[in-house]
mmCIF file of C-alpha atoms and ligand atoms in Angstrom:
data_model
loop_
_atom_site.group_PDB
_atom_site.id
_atom_site.type_symbol
_atom_site.label_atom_id
_atom_site.label_comp_id
_atom_site.label_asym_id
_atom_site.label_seq_id
_atom_site.Cartn_x
_atom_site.Cartn_y
_atom_site.Cartn_z
ATOM 1 C CA UNK A 1 10.940 199.944 273.372
ATOM 2 C CA UNK A 2 14.239 199.320 271.779
ATOM 3 C CA UNK A 3 16.355 202.440 272.481
ATOM 4 C CA UNK A 4 17.744 204.347 269.567
ATOM 5 C CA UNK A 5 21.339 203.004 269.858
ATOM 6 C CA UNK A 6 24.480 204.703 271.348
ATOM 7 C CA UNK A 7 25.295 208.321 270.573
ATOM 8 C CA UNK A 8 28.452 208.379 268.844
ATOM 9 C CA UNK A 9 29.952 211.381 270.807
ATOM 10 C CA UNK A 10 32.710 212.178 273.283
ATOM 11 C CA UNK A 11 30.387 213.381 276.028
ATOM 12 C CA UNK A 12 33.515 215.034 278.181
ATOM 13 C CA UNK A 13 34.836 216.736 275.082
ATOM 14 C CA UNK A 14 31.100 217.653 274.203
ATOM 15 C CA UNK A 15 30.333 219.282 277.786
ATOM 16 C CA UNK A 16 33.728 221.282 277.803
ATOM 17 C CA UNK A 17 33.747 222.329 274.225
ATOM 18 C CA UNK A 18 30.470 222.795 272.779
ATOM 19 C CA UNK A 19 27.332 222.821 275.067
ATOM 20 C CA UNK A 20 25.797 226.190 275.292
ATOM 21 C CA UNK A 21 28.998 227.453 273.421
ATOM 22 C CA UNK A 22 29.553 226.278 269.967
ATOM 23 C CA UNK A 23 27.454 224.302 267.162
ATOM 24 C CA UNK A 24 28.870 220.479 266.590
ATOM 25 C CA UNK A 25 28.241 218.228 263.438
ATOM 26 C CA UNK A 26 28.160 214.828 264.558
ATOM 27 C CA UNK A 27 27.952 212.690 261.176
ATOM 28 C CA UNK A 28 26.593 209.094 261.510
ATOM 29 C CA UNK A 29 25.628 210.171 265.023
ATOM 30 C CA UNK A 30 23.906 206.874 265.864
ATOM 31 C CA UNK A 31 24.606 203.407 265.126
ATOM 32 C CA UNK A 32 21.952 201.366 263.067
ATOM 33 C CA UNK A 33 19.575 204.209 262.971
ATOM 34 C CA UNK A 34 16.390 203.667 261.505
ATOM 35 C CA UNK A 35 13.902 206.823 261.453
ATOM 36 C CA UNK A 36 11.003 206.491 264.414
ATOM 37 C CA UNK A 37 8.514 208.255 262.708
ATOM 38 C CA UNK A 38 7.168 208.551 258.939
ATOM 39 C CA UNK A 39 5.804 211.673 257.097
ATOM 40 C CA UNK A 40 2.433 210.280 256.874
ATOM 41 C CA UNK A 41 2.450 209.387 260.652
ATOM 42 C CA UNK A 42 3.460 213.161 261.532
ATOM 43 C CA UNK A 43 0.723 214.403 258.902
ATOM 44 C CA UNK A 44 -1.873 212.142 260.777
ATOM 45 C CA UNK A 45 -0.548 213.747 264.302
ATOM 46 C CA UNK A 46 -1.024 217.408 263.120
ATOM 47 C CA UNK A 47 -4.827 216.402 262.238
ATOM 48 C CA UNK A 48 -5.572 215.899 266.058
ATOM 49 C CA UNK A 49 -6.982 218.537 268.135
ATOM 50 C CA UNK A 50 -4.800 218.159 271.015
ATOM 51 C CA UNK A 51 -1.765 218.324 269.208
ATOM 52 C CA UNK A 52 0.380 221.668 268.502
ATOM 53 C CA UNK A 53 1.267 221.730 265.231
ATOM 54 C CA UNK A 54 2.117 224.581 262.442
ATOM 55 C CA UNK A 55 2.984 225.153 258.797
ATOM 56 C CA UNK A 56 5.275 227.734 257.678
ATOM 57 C CA UNK A 57 5.832 228.468 253.978
ATOM 58 C CA UNK A 58 7.402 231.432 252.060
ATOM 59 C CA UNK A 59 5.838 232.890 248.808
ATOM 60 C CA UNK A 60 7.585 235.929 247.085
ATOM 61 C CA UNK A 61 9.873 236.136 249.960
ATOM 62 C CA UNK A 62 7.057 236.576 252.375
ATOM 63 C CA UNK A 63 6.765 234.124 255.382
ATOM 64 C CA UNK A 64 3.310 232.839 256.567
ATOM 65 C CA UNK A 65 2.664 230.796 259.829
ATOM 66 C CA UNK A 66 -0.439 228.926 260.090
ATOM 67 C CA UNK A 67 -1.432 226.818 263.216
ATOM 68 C CA UNK A 68 -3.076 223.326 263.486
ATOM 69 C CA UNK A 69 -5.005 221.257 263.608
ATOM 70 C CA UNK A 70 -4.929 220.624 260.109
ATOM 71 C CA UNK A 71 -6.946 219.175 257.387
ATOM 72 C CA UNK A 72 -5.425 216.646 254.574
ATOM 73 C CA UNK A 73 -6.331 219.492 252.190
ATOM 74 C CA UNK A 74 -3.681 221.783 254.024
ATOM 75 C CA UNK A 75 -0.986 219.405 252.940
ATOM 76 C CA UNK A 76 -1.411 220.492 249.185
ATOM 77 C CA UNK A 77 0.573 223.541 248.559
ATOM 78 C CA UNK A 78 2.372 224.787 245.398
ATOM 79 C CA UNK A 79 5.227 226.827 247.439
ATOM 80 C CA UNK A 80 7.897 225.213 249.503
ATOM 81 C CA UNK A 81 6.461 224.497 253.120
ATOM 82 C CA UNK A 82 7.120 223.067 256.250
ATOM 83 C CA UNK A 83 4.895 221.147 259.040
ATOM 84 C CA UNK A 84 6.068 221.359 262.418
ATOM 85 C CA UNK A 85 4.887 219.132 265.300
ATOM 86 C CA UNK A 86 5.782 219.715 268.827
ATOM 87 C CA UNK A 87 6.162 217.348 271.572
ATOM 88 C CA UNK A 88 5.902 214.310 269.460
ATOM 89 C CA UNK A 89 7.591 212.264 272.280
ATOM 90 C CA UNK A 90 4.454 212.661 274.057
ATOM 91 C CA UNK A 91 2.582 210.827 271.378
ATOM 92 C CA UNK A 92 4.906 208.248 269.988
ATOM 93 C CA UNK A 93 7.057 206.317 272.480
ATOM 94 C CA UNK A 94 9.884 205.545 269.470
ATOM 95 C CA UNK A 95 10.267 209.105 269.464
ATOM 96 C CA UNK A 96 10.192 209.574 273.455
ATOM 97 C CA UNK A 97 13.218 207.227 273.046
ATOM 98 C CA UNK A 98 15.248 209.700 271.170
ATOM 99 C CA UNK A 99 15.552 211.601 274.632
ATOM 100 C CA UNK A 100 17.793 208.761 275.842
ATOM 101 C CA UNK A 101 20.529 209.859 273.504
ATOM 102 C CA UNK A 102 21.061 213.220 275.268
ATOM 103 C CA UNK A 103 20.680 211.323 278.679
ATOM 104 C CA UNK A 104 24.297 212.798 279.760
ATOM 105 C CA UNK A 105 22.532 216.301 280.104
ATOM 106 C CA UNK A 106 20.212 216.337 283.264
ATOM 107 C CA UNK A 107 16.884 215.274 282.175
ATOM 108 C CA UNK A 108 15.033 218.074 283.500
ATOM 109 C CA UNK A 109 16.806 220.219 280.932
ATOM 110 C CA UNK A 110 15.192 218.416 278.028
ATOM 111 C CA UNK A 111 11.902 220.240 276.723
ATOM 112 C CA UNK A 112 10.441 218.036 273.844
ATOM 113 C CA UNK A 113 11.129 216.428 270.598
ATOM 114 C CA UNK A 114 9.509 218.134 267.661
ATOM 115 C CA UNK A 115 9.651 217.019 264.273
ATOM 116 C CA UNK A 116 9.447 218.800 260.995
ATOM 117 C CA UNK A 117 8.253 217.892 257.447
ATOM 118 C CA UNK A 118 9.397 219.737 254.377
ATOM 119 C CA UNK A 119 8.993 219.408 250.705
ATOM 120 C CA UNK A 120 11.863 220.326 248.507
ATOM 121 C CA UNK A 121 13.273 223.809 249.537
ATOM 122 C CA UNK A 122 11.153 224.126 252.498
ATOM 123 C CA UNK A 123 12.402 225.726 255.380
ATOM 124 C CA UNK A 124 11.421 227.762 258.369
ATOM 125 C CA UNK A 125 13.435 230.409 257.432
ATOM 126 C CA UNK A 126 16.800 232.056 259.127
ATOM 127 C CA UNK A 127 16.226 232.242 262.615
ATOM 128 C CA UNK A 128 17.822 231.626 266.236
ATOM 129 C CA UNK A 129 16.424 229.853 269.050
ATOM 130 C CA UNK A 130 16.854 230.861 272.868
ATOM 131 C CA UNK A 131 17.678 227.155 273.865
ATOM 132 C CA UNK A 132 19.876 224.082 272.529
ATOM 133 C CA UNK A 133 18.701 221.796 270.337
ATOM 134 C CA UNK A 134 20.092 218.695 268.923
ATOM 135 C CA UNK A 135 18.868 218.498 264.876
ATOM 136 C CA UNK A 136 18.744 214.716 263.954
ATOM 137 C CA UNK A 137 18.384 214.230 260.614
ATOM 138 C CA UNK A 138 15.291 211.634 259.854
ATOM 139 C CA UNK A 139 14.423 210.969 256.037
ATOM 140 C CA UNK A 140 16.277 212.517 253.197
ATOM 141 C CA UNK A 141 18.596 215.319 253.099
ATOM 142 C CA UNK A 142 18.561 219.049 254.846
ATOM 143 C CA UNK A 143 21.004 221.729 253.982
ATOM 144 C CA UNK A 144 22.048 223.583 257.279
ATOM 145 C CA UNK A 145 23.675 226.864 257.047
ATOM 146 C CA UNK A 146 24.883 228.349 260.423
ATOM 147 C CA UNK A 147 25.525 232.189 261.115
ATOM 148 C CA UNK A 148 26.155 234.725 263.622
ATOM 149 C CA UNK A 149 25.486 235.080 267.073
ATOM 150 C CA UNK A 150 22.150 236.768 268.003
ATOM 151 C CA UNK A 151 20.307 238.469 271.038
ATOM 152 C CA UNK A 152 17.499 240.292 271.728
ATOM 153 C CA UNK A 153 18.805 243.413 269.751
ATOM 154 C CA UNK A 154 19.637 241.388 266.483
ATOM 155 C CA UNK A 155 17.211 242.723 263.558
ATOM 156 C CA UNK A 156 14.278 240.842 262.666
ATOM 157 C CA UNK A 157 12.111 241.010 259.698
ATOM 158 C CA UNK A 158 8.457 242.726 260.831
ATOM 159 C CA UNK A 159 6.134 239.827 261.352
ATOM 160 C CA UNK A 160 3.552 239.260 264.050
ATOM 161 C CA UNK A 161 4.278 235.620 264.855
ATOM 162 C CA UNK A 162 7.627 234.868 263.224
ATOM 163 C CA UNK A 163 10.933 235.570 264.164
ATOM 164 C CA UNK A 164 12.723 235.671 260.996
ATOM 165 C CA UNK A 165 16.202 237.410 260.870
ATOM 166 C CA UNK A 166 16.633 240.405 258.720
ATOM 167 C CA UNK A 167 20.336 239.725 258.020
ATOM 168 C CA UNK A 168 21.758 236.178 257.871
ATOM 169 C CA UNK A 169 25.711 236.072 257.756
ATOM 170 C CA UNK A 170 26.480 232.334 256.489
ATOM 171 C CA UNK A 171 29.431 231.151 258.273
ATOM 172 C CA UNK A 172 29.544 227.342 257.804
ATOM 173 C CA UNK A 173 27.245 224.870 255.601
ATOM 174 C CA UNK A 174 26.453 221.243 256.411
ATOM 175 C CA UNK A 175 24.568 219.083 254.329
ATOM 176 C CA UNK A 176 22.736 216.335 256.972
ATOM 177 C CA UNK A 177 21.507 212.830 255.848
ATOM 178 C CA UNK A 178 19.904 210.315 257.627
ATOM 179 C CA UNK A 179 21.275 209.768 261.196
ATOM 180 C CA UNK A 180 23.311 212.653 261.355
ATOM 181 C CA UNK A 181 23.007 215.173 264.024
ATOM 182 C CA UNK A 182 23.775 219.016 264.175
ATOM 183 C CA UNK A 183 23.905 220.576 267.516
ATOM 184 C CA UNK A 184 23.217 224.060 267.961
ATOM 185 C CA UNK A 185 23.489 226.209 270.888
ATOM 186 C CA UNK A 186 21.243 228.982 272.049
ATOM 187 C CA UNK A 187 21.754 232.482 270.205
ATOM 188 C CA UNK A 188 23.461 230.692 266.974
ATOM 189 C CA UNK A 189 21.726 231.780 263.660
ATOM 190 C CA UNK A 190 20.555 228.606 261.535
ATOM 191 C CA UNK A 191 18.399 228.118 258.312
ATOM 192 C CA UNK A 192 17.640 224.488 257.493
ATOM 193 C CA UNK A 193 16.653 224.072 253.644
ATOM 194 C CA UNK A 194 14.925 220.848 252.656
ATOM 195 C CA UNK A 195 17.184 219.325 249.564
ATOM 196 C CA UNK A 196 14.132 217.004 248.390
ATOM 197 C CA UNK A 197 11.633 215.826 250.845
ATOM 198 C CA UNK A 198 12.648 215.694 254.611
ATOM 199 C CA UNK A 199 11.887 215.053 258.148
ATOM 200 C CA UNK A 200 14.187 216.629 261.419
ATOM 201 C CA UNK A 201 13.634 215.573 264.630
ATOM 202 C CA UNK A 202 14.515 218.423 267.031
ATOM 203 C CA UNK A 203 15.588 217.297 270.512
ATOM 204 C CA UNK A 204 15.085 220.507 272.340
ATOM 205 C CA UNK A 205 16.143 221.946 276.023
ATOM 206 C CA UNK A 206 14.719 224.278 278.187
ATOM 207 C CA UNK A 207 16.071 226.664 280.538
ATOM 208 C CA UNK A 208 13.943 228.707 283.382
ATOM 209 C CA UNK A 209 14.043 232.635 282.326
ATOM 210 C CA UNK A 210 16.225 234.333 285.166
ATOM 211 C CA UNK A 211 13.167 236.526 285.621
ATOM 212 C CA UNK A 212 10.940 233.621 286.637
ATOM 213 C CA UNK A 213 13.828 232.239 288.930
ATOM 214 C CA UNK A 214 13.805 235.604 290.871
ATOM 215 C CA UNK A 215 9.641 235.653 291.019
ATOM 216 C CA UNK A 216 9.812 231.867 292.253
ATOM 217 C CA UNK A 217 12.383 232.644 294.510
ATOM 218 C CA UNK A 218 10.962 235.802 295.963
ATOM 219 C CA UNK A 219 7.588 233.704 296.213
ATOM 220 C CA UNK A 220 9.146 230.936 298.274
ATOM 221 C CA UNK A 221 10.590 233.491 300.442
ATOM 222 C CA UNK A 222 7.662 235.340 301.167
ATOM 223 C CA UNK A 223 6.163 232.359 302.366
ATOM 224 C CA UNK A 224 8.614 231.952 305.011
ATOM 225 C CA UNK A 225 9.029 235.921 305.902
ATOM 226 C CA UNK A 226 7.338 237.440 308.888
ATOM 227 C CA UNK A 227 4.769 239.693 307.346
ATOM 228 C CA UNK A 228 5.050 242.139 310.551
ATOM 229 C CA UNK A 229 8.705 242.901 309.913
ATOM 230 C CA UNK A 230 9.258 246.370 309.172
ATOM 231 C CA UNK A 231 11.810 248.767 308.159
ATOM 232 C CA UNK A 232 13.375 250.018 310.903
ATOM 233 C CA UNK A 233 15.784 253.114 311.503
ATOM 234 C CA UNK A 234 16.911 253.710 315.022
ATOM 235 C CA UNK A 235 19.793 255.549 315.981
ATOM 236 C CA UNK A 236 19.559 257.974 313.010
ATOM 237 C CA UNK A 237 20.870 261.663 312.216
ATOM 238 C CA UNK A 238 18.541 264.521 312.083
ATOM 239 C CA UNK A 239 17.330 265.085 308.677
ATOM 240 C CA UNK A 240 18.739 268.246 307.114
ATOM 241 C CA UNK A 241 17.260 268.784 303.519
ATOM 242 C CA UNK A 242 13.486 268.404 303.328
ATOM 243 C CA UNK A 243 12.335 265.405 300.974
ATOM 244 C CA UNK A 244 15.752 263.834 300.707
ATOM 245 C CA UNK A 245 16.538 259.877 300.864
ATOM 246 C CA UNK A 246 19.658 259.738 302.367
ATOM 247 C CA UNK A 247 22.514 257.174 301.057
ATOM 248 C CA UNK A 248 22.499 255.920 304.861
ATOM 249 C CA UNK A 249 18.554 255.255 304.503
ATOM 250 C CA UNK A 250 19.410 253.333 301.221
ATOM 251 C CA UNK A 251 22.292 251.136 302.736
ATOM 252 C CA UNK A 252 19.967 250.338 305.465
ATOM 253 C CA UNK A 253 17.120 249.216 303.356
ATOM 254 C CA UNK A 254 19.725 247.273 301.322
ATOM 255 C CA UNK A 255 20.743 245.596 304.436
ATOM 256 C CA UNK A 256 17.770 244.810 305.356
ATOM 257 C CA UNK A 257 16.783 243.505 302.190
ATOM 258 C CA UNK A 258 19.477 241.138 302.509
ATOM 259 C CA UNK A 259 18.611 240.107 306.076
ATOM 260 C CA UNK A 260 15.521 238.865 304.562
ATOM 261 C CA UNK A 261 17.287 236.804 301.747
ATOM 262 C CA UNK A 262 19.624 235.506 304.237
ATOM 263 C CA UNK A 263 16.338 234.231 306.015
ATOM 264 C CA UNK A 264 15.481 232.059 302.775
ATOM 265 C CA UNK A 265 15.736 228.465 303.647
ATOM 266 C CA UNK A 266 15.049 225.539 301.003
ATOM 267 C CA UNK A 267 15.155 225.523 297.347
ATOM 268 C CA UNK A 268 12.132 223.692 296.278
ATOM 269 C CA UNK A 269 11.189 226.760 294.274
ATOM 270 C CA UNK A 270 13.741 225.634 291.522
ATOM 271 C CA UNK A 271 12.611 222.192 291.108
ATOM 272 C CA UNK A 272 9.066 223.042 291.034
ATOM 273 C CA UNK A 273 9.688 225.455 288.293
ATOM 274 C CA UNK A 274 11.994 223.142 285.943
ATOM 275 C CA UNK A 275 9.347 220.516 285.974
ATOM 276 C CA UNK A 276 6.310 222.208 285.383
ATOM 277 C CA UNK A 277 4.628 220.428 282.654
ATOM 278 C CA UNK A 278 4.335 221.932 279.014
ATOM 279 C CA UNK A 279 0.731 221.118 278.898
ATOM 280 C CA UNK A 280 -2.136 220.502 281.312
ATOM 281 C CA UNK A 281 -2.521 217.257 282.586
ATOM 282 C CA UNK A 282 -5.922 216.243 281.511
ATOM 283 C CA UNK A 283 -6.700 212.972 283.582
ATOM 284 C CA UNK A 284 -9.664 213.400 286.297
ATOM 285 C CA UNK A 285 -10.852 211.717 289.329
ATOM 286 C CA UNK A 286 -12.163 208.660 288.132
ATOM 287 C CA UNK A 287 -9.080 207.963 286.151
ATOM 288 C CA UNK A 288 -7.091 208.334 289.485
ATOM 289 C CA UNK A 289 -9.510 205.949 291.360
ATOM 290 C CA UNK A 290 -9.252 203.442 288.733
ATOM 291 C CA UNK A 291 -5.459 203.462 288.582
ATOM 292 C CA UNK A 292 -5.122 203.395 292.362
ATOM 293 C CA UNK A 293 -7.419 200.565 292.244
ATOM 294 C CA UNK A 294 -5.211 198.567 289.694
ATOM 295 C CA UNK A 295 -2.076 199.573 291.762
ATOM 296 C CA UNK A 296 -3.722 198.036 294.985
ATOM 297 C CA UNK A 297 -4.974 195.348 293.232
ATOM 298 C CA UNK A 298 -2.022 193.717 291.171
ATOM 299 C CA UNK A 299 -0.224 196.091 288.616
ATOM 300 C CA UNK A 300 1.945 194.424 286.685
ATOM 301 C CA UNK A 301 4.024 197.587 285.236
ATOM 302 C CA UNK A 302 3.961 201.210 286.125
ATOM 303 C CA UNK A 303 5.195 203.467 283.277
ATOM 304 C CA UNK A 304 6.609 206.999 283.409
ATOM 305 C CA UNK A 305 4.119 209.105 281.594
ATOM 306 C CA UNK A 306 5.817 210.547 278.211
ATOM 307 C CA UNK A 307 4.686 214.236 279.140
ATOM 308 C CA UNK A 308 5.857 213.280 283.173
ATOM 309 C CA UNK A 309 8.223 216.030 284.348
ATOM 310 C CA UNK A 310 10.093 214.196 287.156
ATOM 311 C CA UNK A 311 13.336 215.141 289.122
ATOM 312 C CA UNK A 312 14.570 214.840 292.533
ATOM 313 C CA UNK A 313 17.153 216.524 294.847
ATOM 314 C CA UNK A 314 18.963 215.124 297.920
ATOM 315 C CA UNK A 315 18.363 216.847 301.153
ATOM 316 C CA UNK A 316 19.755 216.170 304.658
ATOM 317 C CA UNK A 317 16.500 214.973 305.590
ATOM 318 C CA UNK A 318 15.323 212.999 302.720
ATOM 319 C CA UNK A 319 14.750 212.890 299.013
ATOM 320 C CA UNK A 320 12.513 215.943 297.628
ATOM 321 C CA UNK A 321 10.857 214.655 294.408
ATOM 322 C CA UNK A 322 9.385 217.132 292.062
ATOM 323 C CA UNK A 323 6.571 215.864 289.863
ATOM 324 C CA UNK A 324 5.022 218.124 287.136
ATOM 325 C CA UNK A 325 5.835 221.191 288.951
ATOM 326 C CA UNK A 326 5.008 220.174 292.453
ATOM 327 C CA UNK A 327 7.537 218.657 295.167
ATOM 328 C CA UNK A 328 6.977 216.458 298.297
ATOM 329 C CA UNK A 329 9.783 215.135 300.689
ATOM 330 C CA UNK A 330 10.195 211.530 301.053
ATOM 331 C CA UNK A 331 12.716 209.267 303.097
ATOM 332 C CA UNK A 332 15.611 208.078 301.347
ATOM 333 C CA UNK A 333 14.259 204.548 301.041
ATOM 334 C CA UNK A 334 12.505 205.886 297.542
ATOM 335 C CA UNK A 335 15.728 205.995 295.964
ATOM 336 C CA UNK A 336 15.648 202.577 294.031
ATOM 337 C CA UNK A 337 12.117 203.106 292.722
ATOM 338 C CA UNK A 338 12.516 206.864 291.939
ATOM 339 C CA UNK A 339 15.636 206.287 290.084
ATOM 340 C CA UNK A 340 14.483 202.913 287.960
ATOM 341 C CA UNK A 341 11.697 205.380 287.150
ATOM 342 C CA UNK A 342 14.081 208.418 285.901
ATOM 343 C CA UNK A 343 16.391 206.066 284.158
ATOM 344 C CA UNK A 344 14.244 203.080 282.720
ATOM 345 C CA UNK A 345 10.800 205.047 282.651
ATOM 346 C CA UNK A 346 9.433 201.623 284.205
ATOM 347 C CA UNK A 347 8.870 199.804 287.199
ATOM 348 C CA UNK A 348 8.115 195.850 286.798
ATOM 349 C CA UNK A 349 8.255 192.615 288.428
ATOM 350 C CA UNK A 350 10.604 192.544 291.373
ATOM 351 C CA UNK A 351 11.326 196.383 291.387
ATOM 352 C CA UNK A 352 7.725 196.937 291.166
ATOM 353 C CA UNK A 353 7.112 194.395 294.118
ATOM 354 C CA UNK A 354 10.142 195.573 295.885
ATOM 355 C CA UNK A 355 8.242 199.234 295.983
ATOM 356 C CA UNK A 356 5.088 197.909 296.978
ATOM 357 C CA UNK A 357 6.738 196.404 299.809
ATOM 358 C CA UNK A 358 8.260 199.893 301.016
ATOM 359 C CA UNK A 359 5.653 202.065 302.732
ATOM 360 C CA UNK A 360 7.285 205.307 301.472
ATOM 361 C CA UNK A 361 8.012 203.877 297.987
ATOM 362 C CA UNK A 362 4.295 202.918 297.729
ATOM 363 C CA UNK A 363 3.216 206.478 298.905
ATOM 364 C CA UNK A 364 5.822 207.902 296.327
ATOM 365 C CA UNK A 365 3.924 206.041 293.721
ATOM 366 C CA UNK A 366 0.391 207.374 294.874
ATOM 367 C CA UNK A 367 2.153 210.881 294.443
ATOM 368 C CA UNK A 368 3.494 210.462 291.106
ATOM 369 C CA UNK A 369 -0.184 208.988 290.179
ATOM 370 C CA UNK A 370 -2.070 211.902 291.360
ATOM 371 C CA UNK A 371 0.457 214.459 289.762
ATOM 372 C CA UNK A 372 -0.066 212.537 286.492
ATOM 373 C CA UNK A 373 3.476 211.560 286.341
ATOM 374 C CA UNK A 374 2.831 207.592 285.823
ATOM 375 C CA UNK A 375 0.440 205.381 284.473
ATOM 376 C CA UNK A 376 -0.331 201.671 285.552
ATOM 377 C CA UNK A 377 -1.033 198.524 283.742
HETATM 378 C C1 SIN B 1 13.199 222.520 261.224
HETATM 379 O O1 SIN B 1 13.250 221.455 261.525
HETATM 380 O O2 SIN B 1 12.842 222.794 259.940
HETATM 381 C C2 SIN B 1 13.571 223.593 262.349
HETATM 382 C C3 SIN B 1 14.079 223.337 263.590
HETATM 383 C C4 SIN B 1 14.856 224.659 263.854
HETATM 384 O O3 SIN B 1 15.590 225.129 263.316
HETATM 385 O O4 SIN B 1 15.117 224.288 265.225
HETATM 386 CO CO1 CO B 2 15.671 226.500 265.164
#
């Protein structure tokens, strides 16, 4: 699969000045860029039951949202409209390759590549997102307006499903044509308006909510704590005011809570959280048995599934591998196979033979197969 080309970007400068902080236009972002998906292919995908898609249109200042799957007649409309298809990288390998453009940012931060098609003047309205996005212009042109920084207190138009801003304060405008990229950090108001028919590829990132981090950390800690430890308060002074929880009682509680937090060991909760798959893995036991058979009897290629969420971290006693929300510790000998899969998305020829010749790497392949992260050919 040819890669989309090199991103024309000073990565160090981008990370120091722009990432998560301010928008950046990257004109002619990709050398010899060719659009990896046509509007017809996109429209076809949105007819499929398992593909997540939406159509947004604006009529007389009223925004409406419709969820897919669609039928061809849904594409006949007389007002400006936009079709948005989520996770197109899961279905189209050429679109998945776009994720390689941003491989200088940890892979587990990438969410999906959403693709939109709009007729002339089509737009999803002025809004902000909670996540970073690289908006890569496919076919045609789109005018992007950038506005104020927003947060959860920013007023929105009343709507059950859409988060359209009540007020958009335009600060910059950029006209993007094929191969241009606009990077937009979380919270920055943006409003794209198609100038003629156009397609946009949004390489979107994800970040766990701190709420979820706290909850997952607490779950891990609860697995480790002795359930028969209790609040203790030896050597206290006599209670003088009936019913009172005294400052000293609270201090004791906080100190004991801190003591419990200090007992936490390991941090697999984080990798498990950030590798949780976007969609459920639909393979069954028969598929798994068949794949195991192929792997054992002479697979020629092992490929990373486009929907796989695979990450790892070095531990003192080995490599902790995270695959679609679960984790397992492996010896360091799995590193070559693991890094090859993360970087090239496949193992073939000598790389595959070497992996199969190392018992720990063979166990890794079996683990990844079971977790729906790889497939064999
Ligand atoms: C679009 O492609 O029209 C919308 C993308 C976005 O605003 O995040
Ligand atoms: Co957006």
